[in-house]
mmCIF file of C-alpha atoms in Angstrom:
data_model
loop_
_atom_site.group_PDB
_atom_site.id
_atom_site.type_symbol
_atom_site.label_atom_id
_atom_site.label_comp_id
_atom_site.label_asym_id
_atom_site.label_seq_id
_atom_site.Cartn_x
_atom_site.Cartn_y
_atom_site.Cartn_z
ATOM 1 C CA ASP E 1 6.778 -5.582 -10.584
ATOM 2 C CA ALA E 2 9.558 -8.369 -8.944
ATOM 3 C CA LYS E 3 7.644 -10.632 -6.592
ATOM 4 C CA THR E 4 9.312 -11.196 -2.853
ATOM 5 C CA THR E 5 9.429 -13.874 -0.655
ATOM 6 C CA GLN E 6 8.671 -12.849 3.253
ATOM 7 C CA PRO E 7 8.252 -15.415 6.375
ATOM 8 C CA PRO E 8 5.154 -15.160 7.594
ATOM 9 C CA SER E 9 5.803 -14.416 11.120
ATOM 10 C CA MET E 10 8.038 -13.356 13.213
ATOM 11 C CA ASP E 11 8.378 -12.453 17.191
ATOM 12 C CA CYS E 12 11.073 -9.870 18.626
ATOM 13 C CA ALA E 13 11.683 -8.422 22.547
ATOM 14 C CA GLU E 14 10.520 -4.945 23.029
ATOM 15 C CA GLY E 15 14.179 -2.852 22.792
ATOM 16 C CA ARG E 16 15.816 -5.911 20.704
ATOM 17 C CA ALA E 17 16.012 -5.260 17.060
ATOM 18 C CA ALA E 18 14.068 -6.652 14.319
ATOM 19 C CA ASN E 19 15.305 -8.099 10.764
ATOM 20 C CA LEU E 20 12.757 -8.973 8.952
ATOM 21 C CA PRO E 21 14.492 -10.166 5.789
ATOM 22 C CA CYS E 22 12.796 -10.508 1.673
ATOM 23 C CA ASN E 23 14.182 -12.191 -1.074
ATOM 24 C CA HIS E 24 14.149 -10.461 -4.176
ATOM 25 C CA SER E 25 15.481 -12.706 -6.623
ATOM 26 C CA THR E 26 14.113 -11.594 -9.710
ATOM 27 C CA ILE E 27 14.193 -7.809 -9.344
ATOM 28 C CA SER E 28 14.860 -5.735 -12.235
ATOM 29 C CA GLY E 29 18.402 -3.390 -12.039
ATOM 30 C CA ASN E 30 15.518 -0.474 -11.501
ATOM 31 C CA GLU E 31 13.566 -1.768 -9.787
ATOM 32 C CA TYR E 32 13.578 -0.012 -6.353
ATOM 33 C CA VAL E 33 12.627 -2.401 -3.019
ATOM 34 C CA TYR E 34 10.098 -0.574 -0.869
ATOM 35 C CA TRP E 35 8.893 -1.879 2.857
ATOM 36 C CA TYR E 36 5.125 -0.783 4.360
ATOM 37 C CA ARG E 37 3.900 -1.789 7.255
ATOM 38 C CA GLN E 38 0.046 -1.966 8.309
ATOM 39 C CA ILE E 39 -0.979 -1.381 12.217
ATOM 40 C CA HIS E 40 -4.475 -3.630 12.819
ATOM 41 C CA SER E 41 -5.996 -2.582 9.540
ATOM 42 C CA GLN E 42 -5.400 0.989 9.438
ATOM 43 C CA GLY E 43 -4.414 1.830 6.183
ATOM 44 C CA PRO E 44 -0.458 1.412 5.500
ATOM 45 C CA GLN E 45 2.306 3.862 6.458
ATOM 46 C CA TYR E 46 5.743 4.139 4.419
ATOM 47 C CA ILE E 47 8.906 2.910 6.276
ATOM 48 C CA ILE E 48 11.524 3.409 3.649
ATOM 49 C CA HIS E 49 12.377 2.096 0.416
ATOM 50 C CA GLY E 50 15.835 1.994 -2.000
ATOM 51 C CA LEU E 51 17.473 0.850 -4.488
ATOM 52 C CA LYS E 52 21.523 -0.217 -3.644
ATOM 53 C CA ASN E 53 22.595 1.400 -1.263
ATOM 54 C CA ASN E 54 22.088 0.703 2.348
ATOM 55 C CA GLU E 55 19.281 4.051 3.787
ATOM 56 C CA THR E 56 18.353 5.043 6.779
ATOM 57 C CA ASN E 57 15.638 7.198 8.065
ATOM 58 C CA GLU E 58 14.603 8.013 11.601
ATOM 59 C CA MET E 59 11.488 4.657 11.575
ATOM 60 C CA ALA E 60 14.068 2.178 10.153
ATOM 61 C CA SER E 61 17.452 0.979 8.219
ATOM 62 C CA LEU E 62 17.355 -1.091 4.917
ATOM 63 C CA ILE E 63 20.175 -3.076 4.026
ATOM 64 C CA ILE E 64 20.158 -4.437 0.053
ATOM 65 C CA THR E 65 22.418 -7.175 -0.589
ATOM 66 C CA GLU E 66 25.294 -6.588 -3.422
ATOM 67 C CA ASP E 67 23.540 -8.380 -5.966
ATOM 68 C CA ARG E 68 20.341 -6.888 -4.982
ATOM 69 C CA LYS E 69 18.252 -10.006 -4.803
ATOM 70 C CA SER E 70 17.843 -9.795 -0.775
ATOM 71 C CA SER E 71 16.803 -6.913 1.692
ATOM 72 C CA THR E 72 16.621 -6.804 5.138
ATOM 73 C CA LEU E 73 14.554 -3.962 7.067
ATOM 74 C CA ILE E 74 16.013 -3.175 10.489
ATOM 75 C CA LEU E 75 14.104 -1.940 13.473
ATOM 76 C CA PRO E 76 17.136 -0.698 16.135
ATOM 77 C CA HIS E 77 15.188 -0.572 19.292
ATOM 78 C CA ALA E 78 11.174 -2.718 18.636
ATOM 79 C CA THR E 79 8.929 -1.556 20.726
ATOM 80 C CA LEU E 80 4.794 -2.471 21.397
ATOM 81 C CA ARG E 81 3.695 0.095 19.284
ATOM 82 C CA ASP E 82 5.625 -2.281 15.870
ATOM 83 C CA THR E 83 3.717 -5.146 16.592
ATOM 84 C CA ALA E 84 2.409 -5.073 12.525
ATOM 85 C CA VAL E 85 2.645 -6.777 9.604
ATOM 86 C CA TYR E 86 5.231 -5.452 7.482
ATOM 87 C CA TYR E 87 5.796 -5.565 3.833
ATOM 88 C CA CYS E 88 8.345 -5.738 1.449
ATOM 89 C CA ILE E 89 7.827 -4.739 -2.215
ATOM 90 C CA VAL E 90 9.799 -4.218 -5.645
ATOM 91 C CA ARG E 91 8.237 -1.677 -7.768
ATOM 92 C CA ALA E 92 9.718 -0.178 -11.193
ATOM 93 C CA PRO E 93 10.240 3.589 -11.216
ATOM 94 C CA LEU E 94 6.628 5.533 -12.544
ATOM 95 C CA ASN E 95 6.431 5.553 -16.158
ATOM 96 C CA TYR E 96 8.823 3.254 -16.860
ATOM 97 C CA GLY E 97 8.331 -0.087 -18.694
ATOM 98 C CA GLY E 98 4.406 0.984 -18.284
ATOM 99 C CA SER E 99 4.595 1.079 -14.772
ATOM 100 C CA GLN E 100 1.870 3.497 -13.342
ATOM 101 C CA GLY E 101 3.600 3.489 -9.591
ATOM 102 C CA ASN E 102 0.957 1.062 -8.209
ATOM 103 C CA LEU E 103 2.263 -1.336 -5.657
ATOM 104 C CA ILE E 104 1.878 -4.786 -5.452
ATOM 105 C CA PHE E 105 1.439 -6.031 -2.059
ATOM 106 C CA GLY E 106 1.899 -9.962 -1.441
ATOM 107 C CA LYS E 107 0.811 -11.039 2.542
ATOM 108 C CA GLY E 108 3.711 -9.733 4.002
ATOM 109 C CA THR E 109 5.528 -10.586 7.525
ATOM 110 C CA LYS E 110 3.636 -10.540 10.849
ATOM 111 C CA LEU E 111 6.080 -8.639 13.127
ATOM 112 C CA SER E 112 4.746 -9.289 17.150
ATOM 113 C CA VAL E 113 6.684 -7.300 19.718
ATOM 114 C CA LYS E 114 6.512 -9.295 23.276
ATOM 115 C CA PRO E 115 7.605 -7.578 26.560
ATOM 116 C CA ASN F 1 -1.851 18.723 5.554
ATOM 117 C CA ALA F 2 -4.329 15.902 6.336
ATOM 118 C CA GLY F 3 -3.033 13.465 3.582
ATOM 119 C CA VAL F 4 -5.718 11.522 2.065
ATOM 120 C CA THR F 5 -8.834 11.156 3.524
ATOM 121 C CA GLN F 6 -11.226 8.426 3.518
ATOM 122 C CA THR F 7 -15.329 8.755 4.148
ATOM 123 C CA PRO F 8 -16.793 6.791 5.275
ATOM 124 C CA LYS F 9 -14.665 4.857 7.814
ATOM 125 C CA PHE F 10 -17.676 1.825 7.840
ATOM 126 C CA ARG F 11 -20.502 0.729 5.526
ATOM 127 C CA ILE F 12 -22.598 -1.631 6.014
ATOM 128 C CA LEU F 13 -25.118 -1.949 2.414
ATOM 129 C CA LYS F 14 -27.427 -4.541 1.814
ATOM 130 C CA ILE F 15 -27.144 -6.921 -1.747
ATOM 131 C CA GLY F 16 -28.091 -4.439 -4.690
ATOM 132 C CA GLN F 17 -27.913 -1.684 -2.876
ATOM 133 C CA SER F 18 -25.476 0.907 -4.337
ATOM 134 C CA MET F 19 -23.060 3.628 -2.897
ATOM 135 C CA THR F 20 -19.378 5.669 -3.277
ATOM 136 C CA LEU F 21 -16.612 5.448 -1.267
ATOM 137 C CA GLN F 22 -15.507 9.079 -1.137
ATOM 138 C CA CYS F 23 -11.020 9.736 -0.890
ATOM 139 C CA ALA F 24 -9.606 13.290 -1.157
ATOM 140 C CA GLN F 25 -5.922 14.165 -1.136
ATOM 141 C CA ASP F 26 -4.400 17.751 -0.219
ATOM 142 C CA MET F 27 -1.380 17.384 -1.182
ATOM 143 C CA ASN F 28 -1.594 18.275 -4.828
ATOM 144 C CA HIS F 29 -0.722 14.657 -6.002
ATOM 145 C CA ASN F 30 -1.854 13.412 -9.596
ATOM 146 C CA TYR F 31 -1.546 10.093 -8.835
ATOM 147 C CA MET F 32 -4.243 8.573 -7.359
ATOM 148 C CA TYR F 33 -4.917 4.706 -6.156
ATOM 149 C CA TRP F 34 -7.868 2.313 -5.242
ATOM 150 C CA TYR F 35 -6.914 -1.149 -3.497
ATOM 151 C CA ARG F 36 -9.269 -3.299 -1.614
ATOM 152 C CA GLN F 37 -7.974 -5.555 1.350
ATOM 153 C CA ASP F 38 -9.880 -9.386 2.272
ATOM 154 C CA PRO F 39 -9.109 -10.685 5.487
ATOM 155 C CA GLY F 40 -5.537 -11.554 5.982
ATOM 156 C CA MET F 41 -4.475 -10.858 2.777
ATOM 157 C CA GLY F 42 -2.475 -8.237 0.936
ATOM 158 C CA LEU F 43 -3.862 -5.378 -0.888
ATOM 159 C CA LYS F 44 -4.732 -5.435 -4.594
ATOM 160 C CA LEU F 45 -5.179 -2.871 -7.166
ATOM 161 C CA ILE F 46 -9.373 -1.905 -8.120
ATOM 162 C CA TYR F 47 -8.574 1.186 -10.318
ATOM 163 C CA TYR F 48 -6.065 3.900 -10.682
ATOM 164 C CA SER F 49 -5.685 7.725 -12.190
ATOM 165 C CA VAL F 50 -3.053 9.686 -13.315
ATOM 166 C CA GLY F 51 -4.823 13.369 -13.876
ATOM 167 C CA ALA F 52 -7.588 14.652 -13.503
ATOM 168 C CA GLY F 53 -9.815 13.073 -16.215
ATOM 169 C CA ILE F 54 -7.793 10.265 -17.035
ATOM 170 C CA THR F 55 -8.704 6.342 -15.152
ATOM 171 C CA ASP F 56 -7.549 2.663 -15.984
ATOM 172 C CA LYS F 57 -8.527 -0.231 -14.108
ATOM 173 C CA GLY F 58 -6.294 -2.585 -12.245
ATOM 174 C CA GLU F 59 -6.208 -5.622 -11.155
ATOM 175 C CA VAL F 60 -9.839 -6.337 -10.139
ATOM 176 C CA PRO F 61 -11.914 -3.477 -11.252
ATOM 177 C CA ASN F 62 -15.275 -5.669 -12.277
ATOM 178 C CA GLY F 63 -18.325 -3.995 -9.820
ATOM 179 C CA TYR F 64 -16.429 -1.116 -9.988
ATOM 180 C CA ASN F 65 -16.328 2.976 -11.030
ATOM 181 C CA VAL F 66 -14.207 5.441 -10.542
ATOM 182 C CA SER F 67 -13.948 9.152 -11.845
ATOM 183 C CA ARG F 68 -11.657 11.861 -11.910
ATOM 184 C CA SER F 69 -12.926 15.192 -12.201
ATOM 185 C CA THR F 70 -10.228 16.781 -10.015
ATOM 186 C CA THR F 71 -6.835 16.503 -8.522
ATOM 187 C CA GLU F 72 -8.306 16.290 -4.984
ATOM 188 C CA ASP F 73 -10.929 14.037 -4.995
ATOM 189 C CA PHE F 74 -11.242 10.534 -6.768
ATOM 190 C CA PRO F 75 -14.055 8.611 -5.419
ATOM 191 C CA LEU F 76 -15.130 4.941 -5.866
ATOM 192 C CA ARG F 77 -18.833 3.724 -7.166
ATOM 193 C CA LEU F 78 -20.214 0.237 -6.519
ATOM 194 C CA GLU F 79 -23.499 -0.172 -8.093
ATOM 195 C CA LEU F 80 -25.043 -3.048 -7.546
ATOM 196 C CA ALA F 81 -23.085 -4.230 -4.170
ATOM 197 C CA ALA F 82 -23.091 -7.840 -3.640
ATOM 198 C CA PRO F 83 -21.073 -10.156 -1.129
ATOM 199 C CA SER F 84 -17.970 -10.308 -2.862
ATOM 200 C CA GLN F 85 -17.402 -6.568 -2.215
ATOM 201 C CA THR F 86 -17.300 -7.180 1.862
ATOM 202 C CA SER F 87 -13.571 -5.584 2.370
ATOM 203 C CA VAL F 88 -11.849 -3.215 3.406
ATOM 204 C CA TYR F 89 -10.937 -0.285 0.261
ATOM 205 C CA PHE F 90 -7.909 1.974 0.539
ATOM 206 C CA CYS F 91 -7.326 4.841 -1.520
ATOM 207 C CA ALA F 92 -3.181 6.283 -1.814
ATOM 208 C CA SER F 93 -2.201 8.810 -3.785
ATOM 209 C CA THR F 94 1.519 10.243 -5.186
ATOM 210 C CA GLN F 95 3.203 12.921 -6.742
ATOM 211 C CA VAL F 96 5.875 12.522 -9.683
ATOM 212 C CA VAL F 97 8.327 15.612 -8.181
ATOM 213 C CA THR F 98 11.080 12.081 -8.531
ATOM 214 C CA MET F 99 10.392 8.588 -10.057
ATOM 215 C CA ASN F 100 10.699 6.139 -6.995
ATOM 216 C CA SER F 101 7.533 8.574 -4.733
ATOM 217 C CA PRO F 102 6.399 6.596 -2.047
ATOM 218 C CA LEU F 103 2.422 6.359 -1.577
ATOM 219 C CA HIS F 104 0.506 7.709 0.926
ATOM 220 C CA PHE F 105 -2.636 6.037 2.289
ATOM 221 C CA GLY F 106 -5.893 6.647 3.473
ATOM 222 C CA ASN F 107 -6.942 4.543 7.261
ATOM 223 C CA GLY F 108 -10.018 2.689 5.060
ATOM 224 C CA THR F 109 -13.239 2.259 4.107
ATOM 225 C CA ARG F 110 -14.889 -0.762 5.744
ATOM 226 C CA LEU F 111 -17.274 -2.441 3.835
ATOM 227 C CA THR F 112 -19.895 -5.301 4.324
ATOM 228 C CA VAL F 113 -22.501 -6.455 2.564
ATOM 229 C CA THR F 114 -25.126 -8.816 3.458
#
């Protein structure tokens, strides 16, 4: 699985949009970009994933560049409860090229939402 | 659905003791995983299973064993606990409905070996 690069930490004001960048310049054509977050040592929580197109759900939006070498997770109106470590992970589809679906975690970005 | 349930939440072991970390899911997921997370680090894969009766090693399997006799349960066994196994352990599962199904995680077992 391709590696990702994320800033170690970011701050965001409550109520503002949080934009978390991720670089995955070695991503392969069939690899998906996943975002998870981990709040204070709880289990990682799935946020969103995408392949090529931008994606949006009730939690966040995912913007993937046209060349797929980077992406941005957007939390449109950050709250204090969004303070967490955010992980950007690239993963091949299950059963493709030996992939068994596991996620390879880096150190992520620690997002601090401040009042 | 309860999702992925891990027990116990916390445990302190003495060096050389053994224990089993329990993981159960009620979503009929066929893929299950065990990860460990050391302080300030990302998660590392210990073992995984693609179905009942099938298990395989991940990145850091030494000192651990697993079994998968049912779809629902995937216990992780520590035979001779060592201080290096002090960590938080997470179990996860997913189903192969689509090839990009996300993983669902439990809330972890915090283990201290002294």
